[in-house]
PDB file of C-alpha atoms in Angstrom:
ATOM      1  CA  MET A 241     131.145 127.027 104.586  1.00  0.00           C
ATOM      2  CA  SER A 242     131.351 123.269 106.510  1.00  0.00           C
ATOM      3  CA  GLU A 243     134.360 121.726 106.106  1.00  0.00           C
ATOM      4  CA  SER A 244     132.891 118.505 105.066  1.00  0.00           C
ATOM      5  CA  TYR A 245     132.323 120.459 102.256  1.00  0.00           C
ATOM      6  CA  LYS A 246     134.204 119.312  99.307  1.00  0.00           C
ATOM      7  CA  PRO A 247     134.263 121.261  95.488  1.00  0.00           C
ATOM      8  CA  ARG A 248     132.578 119.254  92.908  1.00  0.00           C
ATOM      9  CA  ALA A 249     134.387 119.716  89.865  1.00  0.00           C
ATOM     10  CA  VAL A 250     132.530 117.958  87.037  1.00  0.00           C
ATOM     11  CA  GLU A 251     134.325 120.076  83.766  1.00  0.00           C
ATOM     12  CA  SER A 252     137.856 119.311  83.087  1.00  0.00           C
ATOM     13  CA  TRP A 253     138.322 122.971  83.139  1.00  0.00           C
ATOM     14  CA  GLU A 254     136.705 123.019  86.429  1.00  0.00           C
ATOM     15  CA  ILE A 255     139.269 119.905  87.522  1.00  0.00           C
ATOM     16  CA  MET A 256     142.300 121.946  86.134  1.00  0.00           C
ATOM     17  CA  LEU A 257     140.827 125.267  88.223  1.00  0.00           C
ATOM     18  CA  LEU A 258     140.869 123.111  91.464  1.00  0.00           C
ATOM     19  CA  SER A 259     143.912 121.264  90.602  1.00  0.00           C
ATOM     20  CA  ARG A 260     145.533 124.935  90.436  1.00  0.00           C
ATOM     21  CA  ASP A 261     144.092 125.927  93.790  1.00  0.00           C
ATOM     22  CA  LYS A 262     145.356 122.552  95.152  1.00  0.00           C
ATOM     23  CA  VAL A 263     148.583 122.012  94.018  1.00  0.00           C
ATOM     24  CA  GLY A 264     149.507 125.562  93.347  1.00  0.00           C
ATOM     25  CA  ALA A 265     150.179 127.141  89.601  1.00  0.00           C
ATOM     26  CA  THR A 266     154.286 127.062  89.890  1.00  0.00           C
ATOM     27  CA  GLU A 267     153.507 123.393  90.449  1.00  0.00           C
ATOM     28  CA  LEU A 268     151.419 123.103  87.521  1.00  0.00           C
ATOM     29  CA  GLN A 269     153.603 124.965  85.281  1.00  0.00           C
ATOM     30  CA  LYS A 270     156.597 122.771  86.099  1.00  0.00           C
ATOM     31  CA  ILE A 271     154.386 119.498  85.601  1.00  0.00           C
ATOM     32  CA  PHE A 272     153.274 120.563  82.248  1.00  0.00           C
ATOM     33  CA  SER A 273     156.186 122.613  80.780  1.00  0.00           C
ATOM     34  CA  ARG A 274     154.242 126.307  80.556  1.00  0.00           C
ATOM     35  CA  GLY A 275     154.219 129.224  81.381  1.00  0.00           C
ATOM     36  CA  GLN A 276     151.269 131.190  84.121  1.00  0.00           C
ATOM     37  CA  THR A 277     149.173 132.543  81.045  1.00  0.00           C
ATOM     38  CA  GLN A 278     149.028 128.910  79.665  1.00  0.00           C
ATOM     39  CA  ILE A 279     148.098 127.600  83.019  1.00  0.00           C
ATOM     40  CA  ASN A 280     145.230 130.148  83.569  1.00  0.00           C
ATOM     41  CA  ARG A 281     144.184 129.477  80.318  1.00  0.00           C
ATOM     42  CA  TYR A 282     143.994 125.841  80.891  1.00  0.00           C
ATOM     43  CA  CYS A 283     141.456 126.559  83.624  1.00  0.00           C
ATOM     44  CA  MET A 284     139.125 128.939  82.260  1.00  0.00           C
ATOM     45  CA  ASN A 285     135.536 128.018  81.512  1.00  0.00           C
ATOM     46  CA  PRO A 286     135.321 127.103  77.722  1.00  0.00           C
ATOM     47  CA  LEU A 287     133.111 129.932  76.887  1.00  0.00           C
ATOM     48  CA  CYS A 288     135.568 132.555  77.918  1.00  0.00           C
ATOM     49  CA  GLY A 289     137.498 133.420  74.652  1.00  0.00           C
ATOM     50  CA  ASP A 290     141.643 133.437  75.964  1.00  0.00           C
ATOM     51  CA  ALA A 291     140.058 129.446  77.469  1.00  0.00           C
ATOM     52  CA  GLN A 292     142.694 126.622  75.555  1.00  0.00           C
ATOM     53  CA  ARG A 293     142.000 123.056  75.501  1.00  0.00           C
ATOM     54  CA  ASN A 294     143.578 121.293  79.031  1.00  0.00           C
ATOM     55  CA  PRO A 295     145.624 118.271  79.271  1.00  0.00           C
ATOM     56  CA  LEU A 296     142.786 116.677  80.391  1.00  0.00           C
ATOM     57  CA  ASP A 297     140.536 117.210  77.271  1.00  0.00           C
ATOM     58  CA  ARG A 298     143.081 116.443  74.775  1.00  0.00           C
ATOM     59  CA  LEU A 299     143.763 113.505  76.481  1.00  0.00           C
ATOM     60  CA  LYS A 300     140.182 112.387  76.622  1.00  0.00           C
ATOM     61  CA  LEU A 301     140.599 113.250  72.794  1.00  0.00           C
ATOM     62  CA  MET A 302     143.586 110.881  72.057  1.00  0.00           C
ATOM     63  CA  PHE A 303     141.480 108.278  73.814  1.00  0.00           C
ATOM     64  CA  GLU A 304     138.127 108.682  71.905  1.00  0.00           C
ATOM     65  CA  LYS A 305     140.508 108.719  68.713  1.00  0.00           C
ATOM     66  CA  LEU A 306     142.090 105.112  69.939  1.00  0.00           C
ATOM     67  CA  ALA A 307     138.927 103.795  70.596  1.00  0.00           C
ATOM     68  CA  GLN A 308     137.562 104.687  67.253  1.00  0.00           C
ATOM     69  CA  ALA A 309     140.502 102.846  65.786  1.00  0.00           C
ATOM     70  CA  GLY A 310     139.746  99.689  68.028  1.00  0.00           C
ATOM     71  CA  GLU A 311     142.164 100.167  70.844  1.00  0.00           C
ATOM     72  CA  ASP A 312     140.275  99.809  73.676  1.00  0.00           C
ATOM     73  CA  GLU A 313     143.282  97.773  75.327  1.00  0.00           C
ATOM     74  CA  LEU A 314     145.317 100.627  74.903  1.00  0.00           C
ATOM     75  CA  VAL A 315     143.012 103.262  76.300  1.00  0.00           C
ATOM     76  CA  ARG A 316     142.397 100.915  79.588  1.00  0.00           C
ATOM     77  CA  ALA A 317     146.341 100.406  80.110  1.00  0.00           C
ATOM     78  CA  SER A 318     146.488 104.430  79.530  1.00  0.00           C
ATOM     79  CA  LEU A 319     143.798 105.185  82.542  1.00  0.00           C
ATOM     80  CA  ASN A 320     145.420 102.048  84.651  1.00  0.00           C
ATOM     81  CA  ILE A 321     148.691 104.084  84.725  1.00  0.00           C
ATOM     82  CA  LEU A 322     147.094 107.385  85.561  1.00  0.00           C
ATOM     83  CA  ALA A 323     144.922 105.802  88.176  1.00  0.00           C
ATOM     84  CA  GLU A 324     147.415 104.219  89.933  1.00  0.00           C
ATOM     85  CA  CYS A 325     148.727 106.999  92.102  1.00  0.00           C
ATOM     86  CA  ILE A 326     145.202 105.937  94.156  1.00  0.00           C
ATOM     87  CA  ASP A 327     145.609 102.059  93.839  1.00  0.00           C
ATOM     88  CA  CYS A 328     142.756 101.959  91.344  1.00  0.00           C
ATOM     89  CA  ARG A 329     142.135 100.118  87.882  1.00  0.00           C
ATOM     90  CA  VAL A 330     139.629 100.527  85.519  1.00  0.00           C
ATOM     91  CA  SER A 331     136.762  98.082  85.095  1.00  0.00           C
ATOM     92  CA  PRO A 332     134.019  97.602  82.183  1.00  0.00           C
ATOM     93  CA  THR A 333     131.123  98.958  83.801  1.00  0.00           C
ATOM     94  CA  GLY A 334     127.470  96.434  83.518  1.00  0.00           C
ATOM     95  CA  LYS A 335     126.971  92.562  83.006  1.00  0.00           C
ATOM     96  CA  PRO A 336     129.605  90.790  81.331  1.00  0.00           C
ATOM     97  CA  ARG A 337     128.112  89.345  77.605  1.00  0.00           C
ATOM     98  CA  PRO A 338     128.836  85.751  77.137  1.00  0.00           C
ATOM     99  CA  ASP A 339     130.035  85.971  73.659  1.00  0.00           C
ATOM    100  CA  LYS A 340     129.747  81.883  73.256  1.00  0.00           C
ATOM    101  CA  ASP A 341     126.783  79.754  72.605  1.00  0.00           C
ATOM    102  CA  THR A 342     126.795  77.702  75.010  1.00  0.00           C
ATOM    103  CA  VAL A 343     128.076  77.264  78.835  1.00  0.00           C
ATOM    104  CA  GLU A 344     130.838  74.709  77.502  1.00  0.00           C
ATOM    105  CA  GLU A 345     132.124  76.768  74.743  1.00  0.00           C
ATOM    106  CA  GLU A 346     132.355  79.783  77.515  1.00  0.00           C
ATOM    107  CA  CYS A 347     133.908  77.090  79.986  1.00  0.00           C
ATOM    108  CA  LEU A 348     137.151  76.405  76.999  1.00  0.00           C
ATOM    109  CA  ASP A 349     136.939  79.947  76.052  1.00  0.00           C
ATOM    110  CA  ASP A 350     138.691  80.407  79.900  1.00  0.00           C
ATOM    111  CA  TYR A 351     141.209  78.065  79.281  1.00  0.00           C
ATOM    112  CA  PRO A 352     143.580  80.297  76.627  1.00  0.00           C
ATOM    113  CA  GLU A 353     143.547  83.440  78.759  1.00  0.00           C
ATOM    114  CA  LEU A 354     144.193  81.610  81.985  1.00  0.00           C
ATOM    115  CA  THR A 355     146.791  79.975  80.114  1.00  0.00           C
ATOM    116  CA  GLU A 356     148.553  82.848  78.648  1.00  0.00           C
ATOM    117  CA  LEU A 357     148.415  84.404  82.409  1.00  0.00           C
ATOM    118  CA  ASP A 358     150.305  81.562  83.377  1.00  0.00           C
ATOM    119  CA  ARG A 359     153.153  82.078  80.705  1.00  0.00           C
ATOM    120  CA  LEU A 360     153.214  86.060  81.335  1.00  0.00           C
ATOM    121  CA  ILE A 361     153.771  84.925  84.976  1.00  0.00           C
ATOM    122  CA  GLY A 362     156.325  82.246  83.876  1.00  0.00           C
ATOM    123  CA  ARG A 363     158.283  84.459  81.999  1.00  0.00           C
ATOM    124  CA  ARG A 364     158.524  87.323  84.774  1.00  0.00           C
ATOM    125  CA  GLU A 365     156.622  89.594  82.619  1.00  0.00           C
ATOM    126  CA  HIS A 366     156.095  93.112  83.770  1.00  0.00           C
ATOM    127  CA  PRO A 367     153.515  93.103  86.565  1.00  0.00           C
ATOM    128  CA  ARG A 368     151.311  95.433  84.689  1.00  0.00           C
ATOM    129  CA  LEU A 369     151.189  92.887  82.139  1.00  0.00           C
ATOM    130  CA  VAL A 370     150.196  90.418  84.301  1.00  0.00           C
ATOM    131  CA  GLN A 371     148.068  92.114  85.709  1.00  0.00           C
ATOM    132  CA  ARG A 372     146.135  93.143  82.453  1.00  0.00           C
ATOM    133  CA  GLN A 373     146.042  89.523  81.544  1.00  0.00           C
ATOM    134  CA  ALA A 374     144.345  88.340  84.888  1.00  0.00           C
ATOM    135  CA  GLU A 375     141.724  91.023  84.061  1.00  0.00           C
ATOM    136  CA  ARG A 376     141.143  88.878  80.941  1.00  0.00           C
ATOM    137  CA  VAL A 377     140.626  85.821  82.719  1.00  0.00           C
ATOM    138  CA  LYS A 378     138.564  87.284  85.345  1.00  0.00           C
ATOM    139  CA  GLN A 379     136.334  88.788  82.253  1.00  0.00           C
ATOM    140  CA  GLU A 380     136.395  85.618  80.461  1.00  0.00           C
ATOM    141  CA  VAL A 381     135.276  83.453  83.987  1.00  0.00           C
ATOM    142  CA  ASP A 382     132.365  86.192  84.361  1.00  0.00           C
ATOM    143  CA  GLU A 383     131.043  85.657  81.041  1.00  0.00           C
ATOM    144  CA  THR A 384     130.932  81.581  81.731  1.00  0.00           C
ATOM    145  CA  LEU A 385     129.235  82.503  84.992  1.00  0.00           C
ATOM    146  CA  VAL A 386     126.335  84.296  83.135  1.00  0.00           C
ATOM    147  CA  SER A 387     126.021  82.108  80.709  1.00  0.00           C
ATOM    148  CA  TYR A 388     125.595  79.702  83.303  1.00  0.00           C
ATOM    149  CA  MET A 389     122.999  81.154  85.225  1.00  0.00           C
ATOM    150  CA  THR A 390     121.313  82.364  82.417  1.00  0.00           C
ATOM    151  CA  LEU A 391     121.032  78.586  81.277  1.00  0.00           C
ATOM    152  CA  TRP A 392     120.455  77.481  85.253  1.00  0.00           C
ATOM    153  CA  ASP A 393     117.504  80.189  85.155  1.00  0.00           C
ATOM    154  CA  ARG A 394     116.066  78.816  81.571  1.00  0.00           C
ATOM    155  CA  LYS A 395     116.015  75.102  83.320  1.00  0.00           C
ATOM    156  CA  TYR A 396     115.226  75.091  87.004  1.00  0.00           C
ATOM    157  CA  GLY A 397     113.745  78.478  87.473  1.00  0.00           C
ATOM    158  CA  SER A 398     115.465  81.774  88.951  1.00  0.00           C
ATOM    159  CA  SER A 399     119.206  81.251  90.767  1.00  0.00           C
ATOM    160  CA  ARG A 400     118.886  84.135  93.259  1.00  0.00           C
TER     161      ARG A 400
END
């Protein structure tokens, strides 16, 4: 096998299995406060009779329930905490969709979010709160930009 080969875990149980191999079963036992048998069950294909829902599946289920309840921001905050160990953050996929009818309204929509960012910084709030607010500001500005580019394209032709 080539040294450049990297296992491609795509299912949560596969991720748990590779994690057990990389970190060690004993370390996973400490992390999850579970015995060897339970850790092994987390690492089994769900088609096996002894397999049990692993912590990744449980988190995913919780996030899905939160999203159904309209708590996308709480899910995003949770995922960002998990992603901190590799210096990453989650962001929406796809092109931002303006939520106002005109470019001018989109421009005005930017100010409250920017003002809130400045307020949080002035109050020396936790960096995670400030970072989330900065992401909201960026989202609003991106919506404004998309709205402007659409207007430009309609009026003058393609801007690209």
